[in-house]
Amino acid sequence: MANPMVILVTGANQGLGYYASEILAKSGNYIILIGSRDLNKGQEAAQKILQEPGNPSSTKVEAVQIDLSSDESIHLAAKYVGERYGRLDILVNNAGYYDFREGTDGGPSWRQIFHEQLDTNLIGQEIVTQEFLPLLHKSTEGARSPRIVFTTSTLGSLTMASDGDGNPVKLQHKLYRTSKSALNMLAVTYANQL
Ligand SMILES: NC(=O)c1ccc[n+]([C@@H]2O[C@H](COP(=O)([O-])OP(=O)(O)OC[C@H]3O[C@@H](n4cnc5c(N)ncnc54)[C@H](OP(=O)(O)O)[C@@H]3O)[C@@H](O)[C@H]2O)c1
């Protein structure tokens, strides 16, 4: 492809982000930036994807260090992408984790546990989006249509959680569910704003 789209997938060194990147690489239509908080893991993932059979020669994959819990890391990642590519066409806010804890178990305070879950699954995604917005706006030059994707979860659905079927699972996963419900609102807010 003459002018491939530049896509950043956060948390792409493993899991869903990795597999999405692997599939995108097969099209040859993208420059895929493997976001990873550990640059070595990101580089290993990028190499693995590049070595997959069946990738078109136009496929480009590279690792970018980005830690959602660090403003500095997010800022430097945006600076790097801006200097190297001048724009971002698609931002996939995928990085996140599932905190299974339902109590403190003598470890960190409940406040700290809750803060950590929201810091990655919600606040980090907001800071990443803010930092990359200027580069996404530059994507419209040349008739492209920039996209922001948020990887949410059915566990964040207010409708599904309150459908009254009595499933005891609905009493669990308070932390994760709350982070993903809030992320849904963040996504809708961006959709309305942009
Ligand atoms: N798996 C499911 O069934 C499912 C269902 C619905 C939604 N989701 C969502 O899909 C997304 C990916 O989940 P997954 O199942 O693929 O999980 P995963 O295999 O654990 O991958 C999560 C990725 O996020 C990264 N990450 C975590 N905290 C980070 C931080 N502070 N800064 C930067 N990167 C961070 C991880 O990096 P490290 O490798 O360094 O830990 C990893 O690359 C998450 O948002 C999750 O909530 C998953």
Coordinates of N, CA and C and ligand atoms in Angstrom, one line a residue:
M1 N 0.9 -1.2 0.0 CA 0.0 0.0 0.0 C 0.9 1.2 0.0
A2 N 0.6 2.2 -0.8 CA 1.4 3.4 -1.0 C 1.5 4.2 0.3
N3 N 0.4 4.4 0.9 CA 0.4 5.3 2.1 C -0.3 4.6 3.2
P4 N 0.4 3.6 3.9 CA -0.3 2.8 4.9 C -0.7 3.7 6.1
M5 N -1.7 3.2 6.8 CA -2.2 3.9 8.0 C -1.3 3.6 9.2
V6 N -1.1 4.6 10.0 CA -0.3 4.4 11.2 C -1.2 4.1 12.4
I7 N -1.0 2.9 13.0 CA -1.9 2.5 14.1 C -1.0 2.1 15.3
L8 N -1.5 2.7 16.5 CA -0.8 2.3 17.7 C -1.8 1.5 18.5
V9 N -1.3 0.3 19.0 CA -2.1 -0.5 19.9 C -1.4 -0.6 21.2
T10 N -2.0 0.0 22.2 CA -1.3 -0.1 23.6 C -1.5 -1.5 24.1
G11 N -0.5 -1.9 24.9 CA -0.6 -3.3 25.5 C -0.6 -4.3 24.5
A12 N 0.3 -4.2 23.5 CA 0.2 -5.1 22.3 C 1.3 -6.2 22.3
N13 N 2.1 -6.2 23.4 CA 3.1 -7.2 23.5 C 2.6 -8.6 23.8
Q14 N 1.3 -8.7 24.2 CA 0.7 -10.0 24.4 C -0.9 -9.9 24.3
G15 N -1.5 -11.0 24.4 CA -3.0 -11.0 24.5 C -3.7 -10.4 23.3
L16 N -4.9 -9.8 23.6 CA -5.7 -9.3 22.5 C -5.0 -8.3 21.6
G17 N -4.2 -7.4 22.2 CA -3.5 -6.4 21.4 C -2.5 -7.0 20.5
Y18 N -1.8 -8.1 21.0 CA -0.9 -8.8 20.1 C -1.6 -9.4 18.9
Y19 N -2.7 -10.2 19.3 CA -3.4 -10.9 18.2 C -4.0 -10.0 17.2
A20 N -4.5 -8.8 17.7 CA -5.1 -7.8 16.7 C -4.0 -7.3 15.8
S21 N -2.8 -7.1 16.3 CA -1.7 -6.6 15.5 C -1.3 -7.6 14.5
E22 N -1.3 -8.9 15.0 CA -0.9 -10.0 14.1 C -1.8 -10.1 12.9
I23 N -3.1 -9.9 13.1 CA -4.1 -9.9 12.0 C -3.9 -8.7 11.1
L24 N -3.7 -7.5 11.7 CA -3.5 -6.3 10.9 C -2.3 -6.4 10.0
A25 N -1.3 -7.1 10.5 CA 0.0 -7.2 9.8 C -0.2 -8.0 8.5
K26 N -1.2 -8.9 8.5 CA -1.4 -9.7 7.3 C -2.0 -8.9 6.1
S27 N -2.6 -7.7 6.4 CA -3.2 -6.9 5.4 C -2.2 -6.1 4.6
G28 N -1.1 -5.8 5.3 CA 0.0 -4.9 4.6 C -0.5 -3.5 4.5
N29 N -1.6 -3.1 5.1 CA -2.1 -1.8 5.0 C -1.7 -0.8 6.1
Y30 N -1.0 -1.4 7.1 CA -0.7 -0.6 8.3 C 0.8 -0.6 8.7
I31 N 1.1 0.6 9.3 CA 2.4 0.6 10.0 C 1.9 0.4 11.5
I32 N 2.3 -0.7 12.0 CA 1.7 -1.1 13.3 C 2.7 -0.8 14.5
L33 N 2.3 0.0 15.4 CA 3.2 0.4 16.5 C 2.7 -0.5 17.7
I34 N 3.6 -1.4 18.1 CA 3.3 -2.3 19.2 C 3.6 -1.5 20.5
G35 N 2.5 -1.0 21.2 CA 2.7 -0.3 22.4 C 3.0 -1.3 23.5
S36 N 4.1 -1.1 24.3 CA 4.4 -2.0 25.4 C 5.1 -1.2 26.5
R37 N 4.8 -1.5 27.8 CA 5.4 -0.8 28.8 C 6.9 -1.3 29.0
D38 N 7.1 -2.5 28.6 CA 8.5 -3.1 28.6 C 9.0 -3.1 27.1
L39 N 9.9 -2.2 26.8 CA 10.3 -2.1 25.4 C 10.8 -3.5 24.8
N40 N 11.6 -4.2 25.6 CA 12.1 -5.5 25.2 C 11.0 -6.5 24.8
K41 N 9.9 -6.5 25.6 CA 8.8 -7.4 25.3 C 8.1 -6.9 24.0
G42 N 8.0 -5.6 23.8 CA 7.4 -5.0 22.6 C 8.2 -5.4 21.4
Q43 N 9.6 -5.3 21.5 CA 10.4 -5.6 20.4 C 10.3 -7.1 20.0
E44 N 10.3 -7.9 21.0 CA 10.1 -9.4 20.8 C 8.8 -9.7 20.1
A45 N 7.8 -9.0 20.5 CA 6.4 -9.2 19.9 C 6.5 -8.7 18.4
A46 N 7.1 -7.6 18.2 CA 7.2 -7.0 16.8 C 7.9 -8.0 15.9
Q47 N 9.1 -8.5 16.4 CA 9.9 -9.4 15.6 C 9.1 -10.7 15.3
K48 N 8.3 -11.2 16.3 CA 7.6 -12.4 16.1 C 6.5 -12.2 15.0
I49 N 5.8 -11.1 15.1 CA 4.8 -10.8 14.1 C 5.5 -10.6 12.7
L50 N 6.6 -10.0 12.6 CA 7.3 -9.8 11.3 C 7.7 -11.1 10.7
Q51 N 8.0 -12.1 11.6 CA 8.5 -13.4 11.1 C 7.4 -14.3 10.7
E52 N 6.2 -13.9 10.9 CA 5.0 -14.8 10.6 C 5.0 -15.0 9.1
P53 N 4.7 -16.2 8.6 CA 4.6 -16.4 7.2 C 3.3 -15.7 6.7
G54 N 3.4 -15.2 5.4 CA 2.1 -14.7 4.8 C 2.0 -13.2 5.0
N55 N 3.0 -12.5 5.7 CA 2.9 -11.1 5.7 C 3.3 -10.5 4.4
P56 N 2.5 -9.5 3.9 CA 3.0 -8.8 2.7 C 4.3 -8.1 3.0
S57 N 5.1 -7.8 1.9 CA 6.4 -7.2 2.1 C 6.2 -5.7 2.6
S58 N 5.0 -5.2 2.4 CA 4.7 -3.8 2.8 C 4.5 -3.7 4.3
T59 N 4.4 -4.8 5.0 CA 4.1 -4.8 6.5 C 5.2 -4.2 7.2
K60 N 4.8 -3.2 8.1 CA 5.8 -2.6 9.0 C 5.3 -2.7 10.4
V61 N 6.2 -3.2 11.3 CA 5.8 -3.3 12.7 C 7.0 -2.9 13.6
E62 N 6.7 -2.0 14.5 CA 7.8 -1.6 15.4 C 7.2 -1.4 16.8
A63 N 8.1 -1.5 17.8 CA 7.7 -1.4 19.2 C 7.8 0.1 19.7
V64 N 6.9 0.5 20.5 CA 7.0 1.8 21.1 C 6.7 1.7 22.6
Q65 N 7.7 2.2 23.4 CA 7.5 2.1 24.9 C 6.4 3.0 25.3
I66 N 5.4 2.4 26.0 CA 4.3 3.3 26.6 C 3.7 2.6 27.8
D67 N 3.9 3.3 28.9 CA 3.4 2.8 30.2 C 2.2 3.7 30.6
L68 N 1.0 3.1 30.7 CA -0.2 4.0 31.0 C -0.1 4.6 32.4
S69 N 0.7 4.1 33.3 CA 0.8 4.7 34.6 C 1.8 5.8 34.7
S70 N 2.4 6.2 33.6 CA 3.5 7.2 33.6 C 3.2 8.3 32.6
D71 N 2.9 9.5 33.1 CA 2.6 10.6 32.1 C 3.9 10.8 31.2
E72 N 5.0 10.7 31.8 CA 6.3 10.9 31.0 C 6.4 9.9 29.9
S73 N 6.1 8.7 30.2 CA 6.2 7.6 29.2 C 5.2 7.9 28.1
I74 N 4.0 8.3 28.4 CA 3.0 8.5 27.4 C 3.4 9.7 26.6
H75 N 3.9 10.8 27.2 CA 4.3 12.0 26.5 C 5.4 11.6 25.5
L76 N 6.4 10.9 26.0 CA 7.6 10.5 25.1 C 7.1 9.7 23.9
A77 N 6.1 8.8 24.2 CA 5.6 7.9 23.1 C 5.0 8.8 22.0
A78 N 4.2 9.8 22.4 CA 3.5 10.7 21.5 C 4.6 11.5 20.7
K79 N 5.6 11.9 21.4 CA 6.6 12.7 20.8 C 7.4 11.9 19.7
Y80 N 7.6 10.7 20.1 CA 8.3 9.8 19.2 C 7.5 9.5 17.9
V81 N 6.2 9.2 18.1 CA 5.4 9.0 16.9 C 5.2 10.2 16.1
G82 N 5.1 11.4 16.7 CA 5.0 12.7 16.0 C 6.2 12.9 15.2
E83 N 7.4 12.7 15.8 CA 8.7 13.0 15.1 C 8.9 12.0 13.9
R84 N 8.5 10.8 14.2 CA 8.8 9.7 13.2 C 7.7 9.7 12.0
Y85 N 6.5 9.9 12.4 CA 5.4 9.7 11.4 C 4.6 11.0 11.1
G86 N 4.6 11.9 12.0 CA 3.9 13.2 11.8 C 2.4 13.1 12.0
R87 N 1.9 11.9 12.3 CA 0.5 11.8 12.5 C 0.2 10.4 13.1
L88 N -1.0 10.2 13.6 CA -1.5 8.9 14.0 C -2.9 8.7 13.4
D89 N -3.1 7.6 12.7 CA -4.4 7.4 12.0 C -5.4 6.6 12.9
I90 N -4.9 5.7 13.7 CA -5.8 4.9 14.6 C -5.1 4.6 15.9
L91 N -5.8 5.0 17.0 CA -5.3 4.7 18.3 C -6.2 3.6 18.9
V92 N -5.6 2.5 19.3 CA -6.3 1.4 20.0 C -5.9 1.4 21.4
N93 N -6.8 2.0 22.3 CA -6.6 2.0 23.7 C -7.0 0.6 24.3
N94 N -6.0 -0.3 24.2 CA -6.2 -1.7 24.6 C -5.7 -2.1 25.9
A95 N -4.5 -1.5 26.3 CA -3.9 -1.9 27.5 C -4.8 -1.9 28.7
G96 N -4.8 -2.9 29.5 CA -5.6 -2.9 30.7 C -5.4 -4.2 31.4
Y97 N -5.9 -4.3 32.6 CA -5.8 -5.6 33.4 C -7.0 -5.8 34.2
Y98 N -7.1 -7.0 34.7 CA -8.3 -7.5 35.4 C -7.9 -7.7 36.9
D99 N -8.3 -6.8 37.8 CA -7.9 -7.0 39.2 C -9.0 -7.9 39.8
F100 N -8.6 -9.1 40.2 CA -9.6 -10.0 40.7 C -10.0 -9.8 42.2
R101 N -9.2 -8.9 42.8 CA -9.3 -8.8 44.3 C -10.7 -8.3 44.6
E102 N -11.3 -8.8 45.7 CA -12.6 -8.4 46.2 C -12.4 -7.7 47.6
G103 N -11.1 -7.7 48.1 CA -10.8 -7.2 49.4 C -9.3 -7.0 49.5
T104 N -8.9 -6.6 50.7 CA -7.5 -6.2 50.9 C -6.6 -7.4 51.2
D105 N -7.1 -8.4 51.8 CA -6.3 -9.6 52.2 C -5.1 -9.2 53.0
G106 N -5.1 -8.2 53.8 CA -3.9 -7.8 54.5 C -2.9 -7.1 53.7
G107 N -3.1 -6.9 52.4 CA -2.1 -6.2 51.5 C -2.4 -4.7 51.5
P108 N -2.3 -4.2 50.3 CA -2.5 -2.7 50.1 C -3.9 -2.4 50.5
S109 N -4.1 -1.1 50.8 CA -5.5 -0.7 51.2 C -6.4 -0.8 50.0
W110 N -7.7 -0.8 50.3 CA -8.7 -0.9 49.3 C -8.7 0.3 48.4
R111 N -8.4 1.5 49.0 CA -8.3 2.7 48.2 C -7.2 2.6 47.2
Q112 N -6.0 2.0 47.6 CA -4.9 1.9 46.7 C -5.2 0.9 45.6
I113 N -5.8 -0.2 45.9 CA -6.2 -1.2 44.9 C -7.1 -0.6 43.9
F114 N -8.1 0.1 44.4 CA -9.1 0.8 43.5 C -8.4 1.8 42.6
H115 N -7.5 2.6 43.2 CA -6.8 3.6 42.4 C -6.0 3.0 41.3
E116 N -5.3 1.9 41.6 CA -4.4 1.2 40.6 C -5.2 0.7 39.4
Q117 N -6.4 0.1 39.7 CA -7.2 -0.4 38.7 C -7.7 0.7 37.7
L118 N -8.2 1.8 38.4 CA -8.7 2.9 37.6 C -7.6 3.7 36.9
D119 N -6.4 3.7 37.5 CA -5.3 4.4 36.9 C -4.9 3.8 35.5
T120 N -4.9 2.5 35.4 CA -4.6 1.9 34.2 C -5.8 1.8 33.2
N121 N -6.9 1.3 33.7 CA -8.0 1.0 32.8 C -8.8 2.2 32.4
L122 N -8.7 3.3 33.1 CA -9.4 4.5 32.8 C -8.6 5.7 32.6
I123 N -7.8 6.1 33.7 CA -7.1 7.4 33.6 C -6.0 7.3 32.6
G124 N -5.3 6.2 32.6 CA -4.2 6.0 31.6 C -4.7 6.2 30.2
Q125 N -5.9 5.6 29.9 CA -6.4 5.7 28.6 C -6.8 7.1 28.2
E126 N -7.3 7.8 29.2 CA -7.6 9.2 29.0 C -6.4 10.0 28.7
I127 N -5.3 9.8 29.4 CA -4.1 10.6 29.2 C -3.5 10.2 27.8
V128 N -3.5 8.9 27.5 CA -3.0 8.5 26.2 C -3.8 9.2 25.1
T129 N -5.1 9.2 25.2 CA -6.0 9.8 24.2 C -5.7 11.3 24.1
Q130 N -5.5 12.0 25.2 CA -5.2 13.4 25.2 C -3.9 13.7 24.5
E131 N -2.9 12.9 24.8 CA -1.6 13.1 24.2 C -1.5 12.9 22.7
F132 N -2.3 11.9 22.3 CA -2.3 11.6 20.8 C -3.3 12.3 20.0
L133 N -4.2 13.1 20.6 CA -5.3 13.8 19.9 C -4.7 14.7 18.8
P134 N -3.6 15.5 19.1 CA -3.1 16.4 18.1 C -2.6 15.6 16.9
L135 N -2.0 14.4 17.1 CA -1.5 13.6 16.0 C -2.7 12.9 15.2
L136 N -3.8 12.6 15.9 CA -4.9 12.1 15.3 C -5.6 13.1 14.4
H137 N -5.6 14.4 14.9 CA -6.2 15.5 14.1 C -5.4 15.6 12.8
K138 N -4.1 15.4 12.8 CA -3.3 15.5 11.6 C -3.6 14.4 10.6
S139 N -4.2 13.4 11.1 CA -4.5 12.2 10.2 C -5.6 12.7 9.1
T140 N -6.4 13.7 9.4 CA -7.4 14.0 8.4 C -6.8 14.7 7.2
E141 N -5.6 15.2 7.3 CA -4.9 15.7 6.1 C -4.7 14.5 5.1
G142 N -5.2 14.7 3.9 CA -5.0 13.6 2.9 C -6.3 12.7 3.0
A143 N -7.4 13.2 3.4 CA -8.7 12.5 3.4 C -8.7 11.2 4.2
R144 N -7.9 11.1 5.2 CA -8.0 9.9 6.0 C -9.1 10.2 7.1
S145 N -9.5 9.1 7.7 CA -10.5 9.3 8.8 C -10.0 8.7 10.1
P146 N -9.5 9.5 11.0 CA -8.9 8.9 12.2 C -9.9 8.2 13.0
R147 N -9.4 7.2 13.8 CA -10.2 6.4 14.7 C -9.6 6.3 16.0
I148 N -10.5 6.3 17.1 CA -10.0 5.9 18.4 C -10.8 4.7 18.8
V149 N -10.1 3.7 19.3 CA -10.8 2.4 19.7 C -10.5 2.3 21.2
F150 N -11.6 1.9 22.0 CA -11.4 1.6 23.4 C -11.8 0.1 23.6
T151 N -10.8 -0.7 24.2 CA -11.2 -2.1 24.4 C -11.9 -2.1 25.8
T152 N -13.2 -2.3 25.7 CA -14.0 -2.4 26.9 C -14.3 -3.8 27.2
S153 N -15.4 -4.1 27.8 CA -15.8 -5.5 28.2 C -17.3 -5.5 28.5
T154 N -17.9 -6.7 28.2 CA -19.3 -6.9 28.5 C -19.5 -6.7 30.0
L155 N -18.4 -6.9 30.8 CA -18.5 -6.8 32.3 C -18.7 -5.3 32.7
G156 N -18.5 -4.4 31.7 CA -18.7 -3.0 32.0 C -20.1 -2.5 31.6
S157 N -20.9 -3.4 31.1 CA -22.2 -3.0 30.6 C -23.2 -2.9 31.8
L158 N -23.8 -1.7 31.9 CA -24.8 -1.4 33.0 C -26.0 -2.2 32.7
T159 N -26.4 -2.3 31.4 CA -27.6 -3.0 31.0 C -27.5 -4.5 31.4
M160 N -26.4 -5.1 31.0 CA -26.3 -6.5 31.3 C -26.1 -6.8 32.8
A161 N -25.5 -5.9 33.5 CA -25.3 -6.1 34.9 C -26.6 -5.9 35.7
S162 N -27.6 -5.2 35.1 CA -28.8 -5.0 35.9 C -30.0 -5.6 35.2
D163 N -29.8 -6.7 34.5 CA -31.0 -7.3 33.8 C -31.8 -8.2 34.8
G164 N -31.4 -8.3 36.0 CA -32.2 -9.0 37.0 C -32.4 -10.5 36.9
D165 N -31.4 -11.1 36.2 CA -31.5 -12.6 36.1 C -31.0 -13.4 37.3
G166 N -30.5 -12.6 38.3 CA -30.1 -13.3 39.5 C -28.7 -14.0 39.5
N167 N -28.0 -13.9 38.4 CA -26.7 -14.5 38.3 C -25.8 -14.0 39.3
P168 N -25.2 -14.9 40.2 CA -24.4 -14.4 41.3 C -23.1 -13.8 40.8
V169 N -22.7 -14.1 39.6 CA -21.4 -13.5 39.1 C -21.6 -12.0 39.1
K170 N -22.8 -11.5 39.0 CA -23.0 -10.1 38.9 C -22.7 -9.3 40.2
L171 N -22.5 -10.1 41.3 CA -22.1 -9.5 42.5 C -20.6 -9.4 42.6
Q172 N -19.9 -9.9 41.6 CA -18.4 -10.0 41.7 C -17.8 -9.0 40.7
H173 N -16.5 -8.9 40.8 CA -15.7 -8.1 39.9 C -16.0 -6.6 39.9
K174 N -16.3 -6.1 41.1 CA -16.7 -4.7 41.2 C -15.6 -3.8 40.6
L175 N -14.4 -4.0 40.9 CA -13.3 -3.1 40.5 C -13.2 -3.0 39.0
Y176 N -13.1 -4.2 38.4 CA -12.9 -4.3 36.9 C -14.2 -3.7 36.2
R177 N -15.4 -4.2 36.7 CA -16.6 -3.7 36.1 C -16.7 -2.2 36.1
T178 N -16.4 -1.6 37.3 CA -16.5 -0.2 37.4 C -15.5 0.5 36.4
S179 N -14.3 0.0 36.3 CA -13.3 0.7 35.4 C -13.8 0.6 34.0
K180 N -14.5 -0.5 33.6 CA -14.9 -0.6 32.2 C -16.2 0.2 31.9
S181 N -17.1 0.3 32.9 CA -18.3 1.1 32.7 C -17.8 2.6 32.6
A182 N -16.9 3.0 33.4 CA -16.4 4.4 33.2 C -15.7 4.6 31.9
L183 N -15.0 3.6 31.4 CA -14.3 3.7 30.1 C -15.3 3.8 29.0
N184 N -16.5 3.1 29.2 CA -17.5 3.2 28.2 C -18.0 4.7 28.1
M185 N -18.2 5.4 29.2 CA -18.6 6.8 29.2 C -17.5 7.6 28.6
L186 N -16.3 7.3 28.8 CA -15.2 8.1 28.2 C -15.2 8.0 26.7
A187 N -15.5 6.8 26.2 CA -15.6 6.5 24.8 C -16.7 7.3 24.2
V188 N -17.9 7.3 24.8 CA -19.1 8.0 24.3 C -18.8 9.5 24.3
T189 N -18.1 10.0 25.4 CA -17.8 11.4 25.5 C -16.9 11.8 24.3
Y190 N -15.9 11.0 24.0 CA -15.1 11.3 22.8 C -15.8 11.2 21.5
A191 N -16.7 10.3 21.4 CA -17.5 10.1 20.2 C -18.4 11.4 20.0
N192 N -19.0 11.9 21.1 CA -19.8 13.1 21.0 C -18.9 14.3 20.6
Q193 N -17.8 14.4 21.3 CA -16.9 15.5 21.1 C -16.3 15.6 19.7
L194 N -16.0 14.5 19.2 CA -15.2 14.5 17.9 C -16.1 14.2 16.7
Ligands
LIG1 N1 -9.3 -11.4 27.6 C1 -10.6 -11.2 27.7 O1 -11.5 -12.0 27.8 C2 -11.1 -9.7 27.6 C3 -12.5 -9.5 27.5 C4 -12.9 -8.2 27.5 C5 -12.0 -7.1 27.5 N2 -10.7 -7.4 27.7 C6 -9.8 -6.2 27.7 O2 -8.9 -6.4 26.6 C7 -7.7 -5.7 26.9 C8 -6.5 -6.6 26.7 O3 -6.7 -7.7 27.6 P1 -6.0 -9.1 27.5 O4 -7.0 -10.2 27.8 O5 -5.3 -9.2 26.1 O6 -4.9 -9.0 28.7 P2 -3.4 -9.4 28.7 O7 -3.0 -10.5 27.9 O8 -3.0 -9.4 30.2 O9 -2.7 -8.1 28.0 C9 -2.8 -6.8 28.6 C10 -1.8 -5.9 28.0 O10 -1.9 -4.6 28.7 C11 -0.7 -4.3 29.2 N3 -0.7 -3.4 30.3 C12 -1.3 -3.6 31.6 N4 -1.1 -2.6 32.4 C13 -0.4 -1.6 31.6 C14 0.1 -0.3 31.9 N5 0.0 0.3 33.1 N6 0.7 0.3 30.9 C15 0.9 -0.3 29.7 N7 0.5 -1.5 29.4 C16 -0.2 -2.2 30.4 C17 0.1 -5.6 29.5 O11 1.5 -5.4 29.6 P3 2.4 -6.4 30.3 O12 2.6 -7.6 29.4 O13 3.7 -5.7 30.6 O14 1.7 -6.8 31.6 C18 -0.4 -6.4 28.3 O15 0.4 -6.0 27.2 C19 -7.8 -5.2 28.4 O16 -8.2 -3.8 28.4 C20 -8.9 -6.1 28.9 O17 -9.6 -5.5 30.0 C21 -10.2 -8.6 27.7

